[in-house]
């Protein structure tokens, strides 16, 4: 298949892009508003004041983001400006989230609220909550909603917006079939497709968790945590709380899929299976995962096949969920898992 270079497409092409700080405010506000509404329904009348405060913060942030986005201007997006846009958006969503965490009263002071907010918006997964199950439903939902929202924003910006806005000449296939297999063909079509795949993965995980017996709240929460590779959990012992192999298996498949290249998932979805295996990144990802599984499973007498696969998927996808108490697992397995994490990173 031959390719030609698209005309009049050079680095720094002029695009009409929304204000990144406004986008961050809008995304963060949407997550906070949704968590407030969830809290009103799930936490009961005793928490109406707290949840109403969250809803007000969320709605205000969304309104502020909407107003800022009216200030958008046409201009050329360079690499430096593109990175600055990402940082500005991240700062905005972090400011909104730490405000929500602080006014909720669920965390001990500003430092804990900042820690939780940064952990959520970087999809790191560390938490200051020793027992997440004791937090209100609204705050538990906010934690995973922020990770999911940030994950969606980074994917759409990193794979859909910035490459089209910054990159030079694009390679356009002559064949309509090849064009249909391209994940990102334009600024907005690319972001829609990327978000669609992200939503499809999240929805599939939610349905899987529901079929495995989880409550609606836990199914939605863990689906968002897995698809974003964020790692926040509603329970102190994470996925291990359920002690269910079906739940563990679904989470394993979800983490492995979420940690891979979204473009490869798109090729598979479009039926371009030959292109899927030609991906060097995918082959390396699969090989490293298999090697890690063999090492962890062979070096531990405590972890079974499913638990070993879960541990490796959690590492290679950087999700950080766990299905067992690692303090009680054989020393060799945990050492190899840490070493393997360093290699993957």
Short mmCIF file of C-alpha atoms in Angstrom, two decimals:
data_model
loop_
_atom_site.label_atom_id
_atom_site.label_comp_id
_atom_site.label_asym_id
_atom_site.label_seq_id
_atom_site.Cartn_x
_atom_site.Cartn_y
_atom_site.Cartn_z
CA UNK A 1 0.00 0.00 0.00
CA UNK A 2 1.46 3.32 -1.00
CA UNK A 3 1.15 6.52 0.98
CA UNK A 4 1.32 10.16 0.00
CA UNK A 5 1.99 13.22 2.08
CA UNK A 6 -1.03 15.36 2.83
CA UNK A 7 -0.73 18.89 1.46
CA UNK A 8 -0.42 21.97 3.61
CA UNK A 9 0.10 20.10 6.88
CA UNK A 10 3.19 21.27 8.71
CA UNK A 11 4.31 21.56 12.31
CA UNK A 12 2.36 24.09 14.27
CA UNK A 13 -0.76 24.05 12.08
CA UNK A 14 -3.40 26.59 13.15
CA UNK A 15 -6.19 25.01 15.19
CA UNK A 16 -9.11 26.27 17.25
CA UNK A 17 -8.44 24.65 20.61
CA UNK A 18 -10.22 25.23 23.93
CA UNK A 19 -8.36 26.83 26.83
CA UNK A 20 -6.53 23.98 28.61
CA UNK A 21 -7.07 25.44 32.09
CA UNK A 22 -10.75 25.74 31.27
CA UNK A 23 -10.88 22.13 30.08
CA UNK A 24 -9.23 21.00 33.32
CA UNK A 25 -11.72 22.97 35.38
CA UNK A 26 -14.58 21.48 33.40
CA UNK A 27 -13.37 17.89 33.71
CA UNK A 28 -12.59 18.21 37.40
CA UNK A 29 -15.88 19.97 38.02
CA UNK A 30 -17.82 17.22 36.24
CA UNK A 31 -16.16 14.55 38.41
CA UNK A 32 -16.86 16.49 41.62
CA UNK A 33 -20.46 17.26 40.64
CA UNK A 34 -21.10 13.60 39.80
CA UNK A 35 -19.63 12.49 43.14
CA UNK A 36 -21.87 14.94 44.98
CA UNK A 37 -24.94 13.52 43.24
CA UNK A 38 -23.81 9.96 43.99
CA UNK A 39 -23.36 10.92 47.63
CA UNK A 40 -26.83 12.44 47.87
CA UNK A 41 -28.34 9.17 46.64
CA UNK A 42 -26.08 6.67 48.41
CA UNK A 43 -24.98 8.34 51.66
CA UNK A 44 -28.36 9.46 52.90
CA UNK A 45 -29.69 12.56 54.61
CA UNK A 46 -26.89 12.71 57.16
CA UNK A 47 -24.45 13.80 54.45
CA UNK A 48 -26.64 16.15 52.42
CA UNK A 49 -24.64 19.21 53.51
CA UNK A 50 -21.29 17.70 52.56
CA UNK A 51 -22.56 16.38 49.24
CA UNK A 52 -24.29 19.66 48.43
CA UNK A 53 -20.96 21.43 48.98
CA UNK A 54 -19.29 19.04 46.54
CA UNK A 55 -22.02 19.65 43.99
CA UNK A 56 -21.60 23.43 44.32
CA UNK A 57 -17.81 23.17 43.88
CA UNK A 58 -18.26 20.95 40.84
CA UNK A 59 -20.88 23.14 39.21
CA UNK A 60 -18.82 26.27 39.86
CA UNK A 61 -15.72 24.69 38.32
CA UNK A 62 -17.67 23.61 35.26
CA UNK A 63 -19.10 27.11 34.86
CA UNK A 64 -15.64 28.64 35.24
CA UNK A 65 -14.25 26.26 32.66
CA UNK A 66 -17.07 27.11 30.27
CA UNK A 67 -16.38 30.83 30.61
CA UNK A 68 -12.63 30.37 30.13
CA UNK A 69 -13.17 28.30 27.00
CA UNK A 70 -14.92 31.28 25.42
CA UNK A 71 -11.55 33.02 25.43
CA UNK A 72 -10.05 30.48 23.02
CA UNK A 73 -8.05 31.82 20.11
CA UNK A 74 -6.74 30.37 16.92
CA UNK A 75 -2.99 29.83 16.90
CA UNK A 76 -0.15 27.48 16.13
CA UNK A 77 0.56 24.75 18.65
CA UNK A 78 4.26 24.04 19.08
CA UNK A 79 5.73 21.22 21.16
CA UNK A 80 6.45 23.59 24.05
CA UNK A 81 2.95 25.05 23.95
CA UNK A 82 1.47 21.56 23.72
CA UNK A 83 3.24 20.41 26.88
CA UNK A 84 2.28 23.64 28.64
CA UNK A 85 -1.35 22.95 27.72
CA UNK A 86 -1.20 19.51 29.32
CA UNK A 87 0.35 20.93 32.49
CA UNK A 88 -2.23 23.72 32.69
CA UNK A 89 -5.09 21.26 32.34
CA UNK A 90 -3.59 18.97 35.00
CA UNK A 91 -3.09 21.87 37.43
CA UNK A 92 -6.72 22.93 36.98
CA UNK A 93 -8.22 19.50 37.61
CA UNK A 94 -5.90 19.00 40.60
CA UNK A 95 -6.94 22.32 42.16
CA UNK A 96 -10.61 21.43 41.81
CA UNK A 97 -10.11 17.96 43.29
CA UNK A 98 -8.04 19.07 46.29
CA UNK A 99 -10.68 21.71 47.06
CA UNK A 100 -13.35 19.02 47.03
CA UNK A 101 -11.33 16.66 49.21
CA UNK A 102 -10.58 19.41 51.72
CA UNK A 103 -14.13 20.71 52.15
CA UNK A 104 -15.46 17.15 52.47
CA UNK A 105 -13.80 16.83 55.87
CA UNK A 106 -12.87 13.21 55.10
CA UNK A 107 -9.13 13.90 55.17
CA UNK A 108 -6.98 15.26 58.00
CA UNK A 109 -5.94 18.68 56.81
CA UNK A 110 -4.73 20.32 53.64
CA UNK A 111 -1.67 18.08 53.19
CA UNK A 112 -3.77 14.90 53.06
CA UNK A 113 -6.23 16.53 50.65
CA UNK A 114 -3.37 17.61 48.39
CA UNK A 115 -1.81 14.13 48.55
CA UNK A 116 -5.09 12.42 47.64
CA UNK A 117 -5.78 14.88 44.82
CA UNK A 118 -2.33 14.55 43.24
CA UNK A 119 -2.45 10.76 43.59
CA UNK A 120 -5.83 10.73 41.83
CA UNK A 121 -4.94 13.09 38.99
CA UNK A 122 -1.63 11.34 38.29
CA UNK A 123 -3.34 7.91 38.48
CA UNK A 124 -0.70 6.87 41.01
CA UNK A 125 -3.01 5.13 43.44
CA UNK A 126 -1.35 5.99 46.77
CA UNK A 127 -3.78 7.04 49.47
CA UNK A 128 -3.80 8.43 52.99
CA UNK A 129 -7.05 6.58 53.77
CA UNK A 130 -6.22 3.53 55.88
CA UNK A 131 -9.73 2.15 55.42
CA UNK A 132 -11.27 3.47 52.18
CA UNK A 133 -14.49 1.57 52.93
CA UNK A 134 -15.11 4.02 55.81
CA UNK A 135 -15.18 7.01 53.46
CA UNK A 136 -18.52 8.27 52.19
CA UNK A 137 -19.81 6.91 48.90
CA UNK A 138 -19.44 10.34 47.36
CA UNK A 139 -15.74 10.63 48.19
CA UNK A 140 -15.02 7.04 47.18
CA UNK A 141 -16.64 7.72 43.84
CA UNK A 142 -14.74 11.00 43.47
CA UNK A 143 -11.41 9.22 43.92
CA UNK A 144 -11.97 6.83 41.02
CA UNK A 145 -13.86 9.40 38.92
CA UNK A 146 -10.84 11.72 39.02
CA UNK A 147 -8.54 8.91 37.90
CA UNK A 148 -10.92 7.93 35.11
CA UNK A 149 -11.41 11.52 33.96
CA UNK A 150 -7.69 12.27 34.02
CA UNK A 151 -6.98 9.06 32.12
CA UNK A 152 -9.51 10.01 29.46
CA UNK A 153 -8.10 13.51 29.18
CA UNK A 154 -4.50 12.35 28.84
CA UNK A 155 -5.43 9.75 26.22
CA UNK A 156 -7.42 12.18 24.11
CA UNK A 157 -4.80 14.92 24.40
CA UNK A 158 -1.77 12.68 23.97
CA UNK A 159 -3.12 10.52 21.15
CA UNK A 160 -5.78 12.68 19.54
CA UNK A 161 -5.12 16.40 19.93
CA UNK A 162 -1.40 17.03 20.25
CA UNK A 163 -0.14 14.70 17.48
CA UNK A 164 -2.53 16.29 14.97
CA UNK A 165 -1.93 19.83 16.19
CA UNK A 166 1.85 19.57 16.51
CA UNK A 167 2.99 16.91 14.06
CA UNK A 168 4.20 17.77 10.59
CA UNK A 169 2.93 16.20 7.38
CA UNK A 170 0.62 13.24 7.90
CA UNK A 171 0.72 10.05 5.88
CA UNK A 172 -2.66 9.57 4.26
CA UNK A 173 -3.48 6.15 2.77
CA UNK A 174 -4.92 5.94 -0.73
CA UNK A 175 -7.19 3.06 0.24
CA UNK A 176 -10.46 3.84 2.06
CA UNK A 177 -10.05 0.54 3.94
CA UNK A 178 -6.67 1.60 5.29
CA UNK A 179 -8.09 5.00 6.15
CA UNK A 180 -10.87 3.36 8.15
CA UNK A 181 -8.25 1.48 10.17
CA UNK A 182 -6.42 4.64 11.16
CA UNK A 183 -7.25 5.55 14.77
CA UNK A 184 -6.52 9.28 14.45
CA UNK A 185 -7.31 10.87 11.08
CA UNK A 186 -8.28 14.31 12.31
CA UNK A 187 -8.38 16.42 15.44
CA UNK A 188 -11.93 15.80 16.63
CA UNK A 189 -12.57 12.46 14.93
CA UNK A 190 -9.48 11.12 16.68
CA UNK A 191 -10.57 12.26 20.12
CA UNK A 192 -14.04 10.80 19.60
CA UNK A 193 -12.65 7.42 18.62
CA UNK A 194 -10.19 7.36 21.50
CA UNK A 195 -12.87 8.26 24.03
CA UNK A 196 -15.17 5.68 22.47
CA UNK A 197 -12.60 2.92 22.97
CA UNK A 198 -11.95 4.08 26.52
CA UNK A 199 -15.67 4.09 27.27
CA UNK A 200 -16.09 0.66 25.66
CA UNK A 201 -13.35 -0.82 27.87
CA UNK A 202 -14.83 0.77 30.99
CA UNK A 203 -18.36 -0.38 30.17
CA UNK A 204 -17.22 -3.93 29.41
CA UNK A 205 -15.41 -4.13 32.74
CA UNK A 206 -18.43 -2.77 34.60
CA UNK A 207 -20.72 -5.37 33.02
CA UNK A 208 -18.19 -8.10 33.78
CA UNK A 209 -17.95 -7.09 37.43
CA UNK A 210 -21.74 -6.95 37.70
CA UNK A 211 -22.05 -10.45 36.28
CA UNK A 212 -19.40 -11.60 38.76
CA UNK A 213 -21.63 -10.46 41.62
CA UNK A 214 -20.31 -7.03 42.58
CA UNK A 215 -22.70 -4.28 43.61
CA UNK A 216 -23.41 -1.52 41.12
CA UNK A 217 -21.26 0.93 43.07
CA UNK A 218 -18.27 -1.42 43.32
CA UNK A 219 -18.64 -2.54 39.69
CA UNK A 220 -18.56 1.04 38.43
CA UNK A 221 -15.76 2.06 40.80
CA UNK A 222 -13.41 -0.81 40.00
CA UNK A 223 -14.17 -0.57 36.28
CA UNK A 224 -13.07 3.08 36.35
CA UNK A 225 -10.01 2.26 38.45
CA UNK A 226 -8.90 -0.57 36.15
CA UNK A 227 -9.58 1.15 32.81
CA UNK A 228 -7.65 4.25 33.92
CA UNK A 229 -4.86 2.08 35.42
CA UNK A 230 -5.27 4.31 38.47
CA UNK A 231 -5.44 1.69 41.20
CA UNK A 232 -7.73 3.32 43.76
CA UNK A 233 -9.88 0.76 45.58
CA UNK A 234 -12.99 0.93 47.74
CA UNK A 235 -11.48 -1.48 50.25
CA UNK A 236 -8.24 -1.63 52.21
CA UNK A 237 -7.41 -5.05 50.76
CA UNK A 238 -8.25 -3.97 47.20
CA UNK A 239 -9.59 -6.66 44.84
CA UNK A 240 -8.60 -9.27 47.43
CA UNK A 241 -11.57 -8.09 49.50
CA UNK A 242 -13.93 -10.09 47.28
CA UNK A 243 -11.88 -13.31 47.37
CA UNK A 244 -13.46 -14.28 44.05
CA UNK A 245 -11.57 -15.75 41.09
CA UNK A 246 -14.09 -14.41 38.56
CA UNK A 247 -13.56 -10.85 39.83
CA UNK A 248 -9.79 -11.35 39.84
CA UNK A 249 -9.82 -12.73 36.29
CA UNK A 250 -11.90 -9.85 34.94
CA UNK A 251 -9.61 -7.32 36.61
CA UNK A 252 -6.56 -9.11 35.19
CA UNK A 253 -7.87 -8.97 31.62
CA UNK A 254 -8.91 -5.36 32.08
CA UNK A 255 -5.54 -4.23 33.44
CA UNK A 256 -3.68 -6.03 30.67
CA UNK A 257 -5.88 -4.39 28.01
CA UNK A 258 -5.71 -0.94 29.62
CA UNK A 259 -1.92 -1.10 29.86
CA UNK A 260 -1.49 -1.77 26.15
CA UNK A 261 -1.39 0.54 23.15
CA UNK A 262 -4.83 1.90 22.33
CA UNK A 263 -3.99 2.00 18.62
CA UNK A 264 -3.43 -1.77 18.69
CA UNK A 265 -6.83 -2.24 20.32
CA UNK A 266 -8.32 -0.16 17.50
CA UNK A 267 -6.67 -2.33 14.86
CA UNK A 268 -8.08 -5.45 16.51
CA UNK A 269 -11.51 -3.84 16.75
CA UNK A 270 -11.40 -3.06 13.02
CA UNK A 271 -10.29 -6.59 12.13
CA UNK A 272 -6.71 -5.73 11.13
CA UNK A 273 -5.29 -8.72 12.99
CA UNK A 274 -2.14 -8.94 10.86
CA UNK A 275 -1.29 -5.36 11.84
CA UNK A 276 -1.86 -6.19 15.49
CA UNK A 277 0.90 -8.78 15.72
CA UNK A 278 3.24 -6.68 13.58
CA UNK A 279 3.34 -4.16 16.42
CA UNK A 280 6.76 -4.43 18.07
CA UNK A 281 5.39 -2.74 21.17
CA UNK A 282 2.62 -5.32 21.53
CA UNK A 283 4.99 -8.25 21.10
CA UNK A 284 7.35 -6.83 23.70
CA UNK A 285 4.42 -6.17 26.05
CA UNK A 286 3.10 -9.72 25.71
CA UNK A 287 6.54 -11.31 26.05
CA UNK A 288 7.46 -9.30 29.15
CA UNK A 289 4.10 -10.12 30.70
CA UNK A 290 4.51 -13.84 30.02
CA UNK A 291 8.06 -13.90 31.38
CA UNK A 292 6.93 -12.02 34.47
CA UNK A 293 4.05 -14.45 34.98
CA UNK A 294 6.36 -17.47 34.79
CA UNK A 295 8.83 -15.94 37.24
CA UNK A 296 6.21 -14.89 39.80
CA UNK A 297 4.24 -18.14 39.57
CA UNK A 298 7.33 -20.35 39.77
CA UNK A 299 8.93 -18.48 42.67
CA UNK A 300 5.85 -18.43 44.87
CA UNK A 301 4.23 -21.36 46.54
CA UNK A 302 1.37 -19.17 47.75
CA UNK A 303 0.07 -17.63 44.53
CA UNK A 304 -1.96 -19.64 42.05
CA UNK A 305 -2.12 -19.13 38.29
CA UNK A 306 -4.84 -16.47 38.41
CA UNK A 307 -3.25 -14.56 41.29
CA UNK A 308 0.16 -14.62 39.56
CA UNK A 309 -1.35 -13.34 36.32
CA UNK A 310 -3.17 -10.64 38.27
CA UNK A 311 0.03 -9.53 40.01
CA UNK A 312 1.92 -9.24 36.73
CA UNK A 313 -0.93 -7.43 34.95
CA UNK A 314 -1.08 -4.99 37.84
CA UNK A 315 2.66 -4.33 37.48
CA UNK A 316 2.95 -4.05 33.69
CA UNK A 317 -0.08 -1.76 33.49
CA UNK A 318 1.10 0.26 36.53
CA UNK A 319 -2.39 -0.09 38.02
CA UNK A 320 -1.30 -1.23 41.46
CA UNK A 321 -4.37 -3.21 42.51
CA UNK A 322 -3.70 -6.36 44.53
CA UNK A 323 -5.50 -9.61 45.12
CA UNK A 324 -3.46 -10.81 48.10
CA UNK A 325 -1.65 -9.58 51.17
CA UNK A 326 1.86 -9.21 49.79
CA UNK A 327 3.35 -9.24 53.28
CA UNK A 328 2.24 -12.86 53.54
CA UNK A 329 3.47 -13.96 50.11
CA UNK A 330 6.78 -15.72 49.61
CA UNK A 331 9.73 -13.31 49.65
CA UNK A 332 11.01 -14.47 46.25
CA UNK A 333 7.78 -13.62 44.46
CA UNK A 334 7.57 -10.11 45.87
CA UNK A 335 11.24 -9.44 45.14
CA UNK A 336 10.86 -10.62 41.54
CA UNK A 337 7.69 -8.57 41.15
CA UNK A 338 9.48 -5.40 42.27
CA UNK A 339 12.46 -6.12 40.01
CA UNK A 340 10.11 -6.79 37.11
CA UNK A 341 8.30 -3.51 37.75
CA UNK A 342 11.59 -1.65 37.44
CA UNK A 343 12.38 -3.39 34.14
CA UNK A 344 8.94 -2.58 32.70
CA UNK A 345 9.13 1.05 33.80
#
